[in-house]
GROMACS .gro file of C-alpha atoms in nm:
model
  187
    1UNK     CA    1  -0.163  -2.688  -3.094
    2UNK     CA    2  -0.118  -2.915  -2.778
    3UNK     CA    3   0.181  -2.756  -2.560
    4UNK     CA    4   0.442  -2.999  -2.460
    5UNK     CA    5   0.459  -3.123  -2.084
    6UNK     CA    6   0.799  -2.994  -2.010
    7UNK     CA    7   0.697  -2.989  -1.665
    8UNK     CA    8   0.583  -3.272  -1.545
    9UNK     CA    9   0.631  -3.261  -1.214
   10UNK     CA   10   0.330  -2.958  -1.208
   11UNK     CA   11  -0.002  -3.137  -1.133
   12UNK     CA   12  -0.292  -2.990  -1.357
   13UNK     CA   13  -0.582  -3.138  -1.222
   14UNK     CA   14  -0.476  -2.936  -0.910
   15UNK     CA   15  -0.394  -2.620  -1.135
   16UNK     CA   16  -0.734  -2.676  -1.309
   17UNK     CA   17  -0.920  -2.640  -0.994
   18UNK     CA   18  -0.729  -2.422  -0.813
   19UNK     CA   19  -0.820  -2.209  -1.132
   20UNK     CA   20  -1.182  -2.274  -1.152
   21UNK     CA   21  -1.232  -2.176  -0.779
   22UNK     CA   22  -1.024  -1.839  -0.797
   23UNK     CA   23  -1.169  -1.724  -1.140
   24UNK     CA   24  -1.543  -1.821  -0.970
   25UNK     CA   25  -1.458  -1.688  -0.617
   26UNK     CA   26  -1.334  -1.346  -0.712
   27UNK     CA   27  -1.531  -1.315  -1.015
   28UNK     CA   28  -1.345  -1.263  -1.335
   29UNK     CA   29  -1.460  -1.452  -1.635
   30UNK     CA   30  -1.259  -1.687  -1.870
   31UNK     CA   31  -1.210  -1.357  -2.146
   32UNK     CA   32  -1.083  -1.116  -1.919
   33UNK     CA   33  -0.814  -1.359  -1.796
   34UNK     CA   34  -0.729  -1.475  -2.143
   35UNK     CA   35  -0.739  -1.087  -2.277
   36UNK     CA   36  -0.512  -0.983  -1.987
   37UNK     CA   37  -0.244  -1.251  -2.009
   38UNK     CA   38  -0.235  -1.325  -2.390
   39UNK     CA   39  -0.418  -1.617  -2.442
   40UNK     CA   40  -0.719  -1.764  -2.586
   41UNK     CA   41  -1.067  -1.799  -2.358
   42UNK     CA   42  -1.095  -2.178  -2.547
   43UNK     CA   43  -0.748  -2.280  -2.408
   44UNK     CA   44  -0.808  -2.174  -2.090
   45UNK     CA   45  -1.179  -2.338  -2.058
   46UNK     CA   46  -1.073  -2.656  -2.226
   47UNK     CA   47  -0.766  -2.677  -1.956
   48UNK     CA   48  -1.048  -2.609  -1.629
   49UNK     CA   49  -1.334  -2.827  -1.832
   50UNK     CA   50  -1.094  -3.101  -1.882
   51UNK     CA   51  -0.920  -3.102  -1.491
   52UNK     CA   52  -0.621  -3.025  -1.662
   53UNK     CA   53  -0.611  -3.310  -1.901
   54UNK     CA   54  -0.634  -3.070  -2.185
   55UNK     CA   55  -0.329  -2.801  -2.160
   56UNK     CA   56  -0.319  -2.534  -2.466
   57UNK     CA   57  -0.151  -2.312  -2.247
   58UNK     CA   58   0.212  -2.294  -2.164
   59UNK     CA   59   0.303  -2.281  -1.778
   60UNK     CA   60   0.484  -1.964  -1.767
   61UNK     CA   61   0.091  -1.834  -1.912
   62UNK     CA   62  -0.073  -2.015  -1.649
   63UNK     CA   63   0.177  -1.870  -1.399
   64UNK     CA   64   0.075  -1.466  -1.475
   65UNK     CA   65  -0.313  -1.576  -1.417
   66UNK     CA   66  -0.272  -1.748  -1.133
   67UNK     CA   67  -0.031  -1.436  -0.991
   68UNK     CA   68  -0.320  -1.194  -1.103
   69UNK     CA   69  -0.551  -1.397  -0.930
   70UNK     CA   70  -0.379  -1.401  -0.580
   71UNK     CA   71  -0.190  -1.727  -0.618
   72UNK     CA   72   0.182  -1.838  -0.649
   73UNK     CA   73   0.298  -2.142  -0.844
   74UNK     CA   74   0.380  -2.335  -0.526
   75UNK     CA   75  -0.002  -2.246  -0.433
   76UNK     CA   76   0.065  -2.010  -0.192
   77UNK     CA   77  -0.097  -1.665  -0.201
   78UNK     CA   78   0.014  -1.333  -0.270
   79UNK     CA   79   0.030  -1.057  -0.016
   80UNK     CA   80  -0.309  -0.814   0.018
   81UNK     CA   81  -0.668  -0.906   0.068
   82UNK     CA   82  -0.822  -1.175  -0.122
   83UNK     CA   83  -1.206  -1.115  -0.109
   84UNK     CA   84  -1.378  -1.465  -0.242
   85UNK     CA   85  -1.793  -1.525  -0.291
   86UNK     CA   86  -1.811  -1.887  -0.233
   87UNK     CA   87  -2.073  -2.117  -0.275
   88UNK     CA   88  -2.115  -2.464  -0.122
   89UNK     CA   89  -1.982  -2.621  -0.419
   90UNK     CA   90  -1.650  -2.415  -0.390
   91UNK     CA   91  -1.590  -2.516  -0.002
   92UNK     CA   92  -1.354  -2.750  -0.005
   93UNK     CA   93  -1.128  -2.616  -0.243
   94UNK     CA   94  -1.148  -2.316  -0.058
   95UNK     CA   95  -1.031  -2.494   0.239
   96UNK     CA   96  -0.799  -2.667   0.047
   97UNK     CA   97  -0.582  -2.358  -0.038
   98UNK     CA   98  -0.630  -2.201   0.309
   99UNK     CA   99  -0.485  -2.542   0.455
  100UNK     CA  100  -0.177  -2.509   0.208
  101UNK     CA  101  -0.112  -2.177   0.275
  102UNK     CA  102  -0.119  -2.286   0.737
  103UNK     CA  103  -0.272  -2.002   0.783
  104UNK     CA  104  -0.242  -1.818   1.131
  105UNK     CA  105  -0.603  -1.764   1.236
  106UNK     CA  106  -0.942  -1.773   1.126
  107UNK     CA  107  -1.273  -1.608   1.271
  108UNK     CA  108  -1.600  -1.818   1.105
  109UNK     CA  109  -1.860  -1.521   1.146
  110UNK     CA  110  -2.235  -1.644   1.119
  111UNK     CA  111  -2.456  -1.367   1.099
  112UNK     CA  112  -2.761  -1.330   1.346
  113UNK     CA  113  -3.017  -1.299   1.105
  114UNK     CA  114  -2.923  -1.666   0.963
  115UNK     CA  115  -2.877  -1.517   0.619
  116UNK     CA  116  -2.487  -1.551   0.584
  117UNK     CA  117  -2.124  -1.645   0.667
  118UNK     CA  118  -1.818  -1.514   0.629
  119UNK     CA  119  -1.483  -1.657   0.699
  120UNK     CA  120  -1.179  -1.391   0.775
  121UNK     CA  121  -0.848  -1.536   0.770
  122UNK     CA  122  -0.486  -1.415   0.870
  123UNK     CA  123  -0.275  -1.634   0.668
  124UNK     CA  124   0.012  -1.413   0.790
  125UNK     CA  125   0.033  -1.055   0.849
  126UNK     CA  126   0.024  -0.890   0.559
  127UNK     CA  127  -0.183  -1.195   0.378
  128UNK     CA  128  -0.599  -1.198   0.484
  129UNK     CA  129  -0.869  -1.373   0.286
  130UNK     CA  130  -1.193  -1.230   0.314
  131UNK     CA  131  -1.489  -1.499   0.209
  132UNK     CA  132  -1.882  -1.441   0.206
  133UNK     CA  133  -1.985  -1.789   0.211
  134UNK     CA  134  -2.356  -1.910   0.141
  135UNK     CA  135  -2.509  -2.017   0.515
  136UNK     CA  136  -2.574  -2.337   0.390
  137UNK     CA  137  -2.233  -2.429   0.355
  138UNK     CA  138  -2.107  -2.326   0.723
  139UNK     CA  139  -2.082  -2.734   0.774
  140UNK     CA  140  -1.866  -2.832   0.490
  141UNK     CA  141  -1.666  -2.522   0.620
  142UNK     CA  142  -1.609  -2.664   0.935
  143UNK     CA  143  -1.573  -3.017   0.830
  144UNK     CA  144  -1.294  -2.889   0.571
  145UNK     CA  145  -1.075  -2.662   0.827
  146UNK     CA  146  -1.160  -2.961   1.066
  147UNK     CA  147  -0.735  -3.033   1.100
  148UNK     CA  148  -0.690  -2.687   1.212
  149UNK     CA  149  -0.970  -2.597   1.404
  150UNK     CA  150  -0.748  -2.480   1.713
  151UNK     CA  151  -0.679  -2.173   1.463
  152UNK     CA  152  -1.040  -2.133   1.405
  153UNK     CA  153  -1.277  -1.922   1.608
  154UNK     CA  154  -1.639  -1.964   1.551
  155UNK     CA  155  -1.876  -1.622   1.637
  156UNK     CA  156  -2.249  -1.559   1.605
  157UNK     CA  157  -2.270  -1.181   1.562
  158UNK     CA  158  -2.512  -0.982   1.689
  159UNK     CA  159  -2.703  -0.746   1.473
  160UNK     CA  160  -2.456  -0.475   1.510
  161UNK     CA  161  -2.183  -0.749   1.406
  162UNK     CA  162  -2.397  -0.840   1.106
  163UNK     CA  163  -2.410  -0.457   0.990
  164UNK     CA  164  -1.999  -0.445   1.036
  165UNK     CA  165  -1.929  -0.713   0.849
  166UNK     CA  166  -2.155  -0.639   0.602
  167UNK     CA  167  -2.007  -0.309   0.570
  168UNK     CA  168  -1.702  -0.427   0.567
  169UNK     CA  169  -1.771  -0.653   0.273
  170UNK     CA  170  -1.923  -0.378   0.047
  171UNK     CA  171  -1.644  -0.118   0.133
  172UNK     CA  172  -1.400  -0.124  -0.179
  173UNK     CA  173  -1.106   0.054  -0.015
  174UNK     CA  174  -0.875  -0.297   0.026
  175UNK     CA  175  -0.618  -0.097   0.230
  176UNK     CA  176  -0.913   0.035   0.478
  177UNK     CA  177  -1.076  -0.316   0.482
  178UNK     CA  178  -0.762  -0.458   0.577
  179UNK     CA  179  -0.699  -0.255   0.862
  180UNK     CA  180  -1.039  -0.324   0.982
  181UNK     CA  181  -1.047  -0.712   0.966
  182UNK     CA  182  -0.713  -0.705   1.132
  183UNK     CA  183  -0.826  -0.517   1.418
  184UNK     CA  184  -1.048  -0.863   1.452
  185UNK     CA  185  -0.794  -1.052   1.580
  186UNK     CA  186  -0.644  -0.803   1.824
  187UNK     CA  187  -1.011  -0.831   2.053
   0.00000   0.00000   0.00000
């Protein structure tokens, strides 16, 4: 059963992708959204597969996943840490809901031994999003925060830096993390 588009002023090719890219950056599959907010996996895949063309799912639905997935409807995100793996195909949609949001500040970290990036973000103060980004995409990175690059701060760490981050990125105490990558952009 097709739901009606009551809403058309909501765009869901943007939806779709903003979807794809938080499911894949934070790593929750298609069930475990569906189980959680009372809807089917198929609806859900046809509505990312299809850019939105194909919408089985009613809005207020769509509204609860994107909440549990650190997003508001206007596309702004929720307070806390967002931690996203991202992948050069993921970039610019990445970019794309950091530029929405204007964030404050961002520090692009490259790590010393070549292997890595990660991107740490103060959207505002009590919003951070922490990304480990594949090295090979530190370009399309730069190219897609290229309009706010006065907010950006590129670093090479050393390998003291490297072990930090690192550490930072494996520690699963959000709160602790937080404090931590905040005391980033006090040095």
């Amino acid at each position: 059963m097709k739901v009606s588009n009551v809403n058309s002023e909501r765009n869901n090719e943007e939806l779709a992708r903003r979807l794809g890219f938080l499911r894949q950056a934070r790593h929750v599959t298609l069930q475990r959204l569906a189980d959680s907010n009372g809807t089917q996996r198929s609806n859900l895949s046809a509505f990312v597969t299809s850019c939105g063309k194909t919408r089985n799912i009613a809005y207020e639905k769509l509204d609860r996943i994107f909440f549990s997935l650190g997003l508001l409807q206007d596309g702004t995100l929720t307070p806390g840490l967002h931690r996203w793996q991202v992948d050069a195909s993921m970039v610019s949609q990445m970019c794309e809901i950091l530029i929405t949001n204007d964030f404050q500040s961002a520090l692009l970290m490259k790590l010393s031994s070549g292997s890595g990036v990660f991107l740490v973000v103060q959207v505002t103060g009590n919003i951070l999003v922490f990304a480990n980004i594949e090295n090979s995409a530190l370009n399309e990175v730069n190219k897609g925060l290229e309009m706010m690059s006065d907010r950006v701060r590129g670093v090479t760490l050393d390998r003291s830096g490297d072990s930090s981050i690192q550490s930072f990125w494996m520690t699963e105490d959000d709160v602790r993390v937080e404090k931590l990558l905040l005391s980033l952009f006090q040095s």
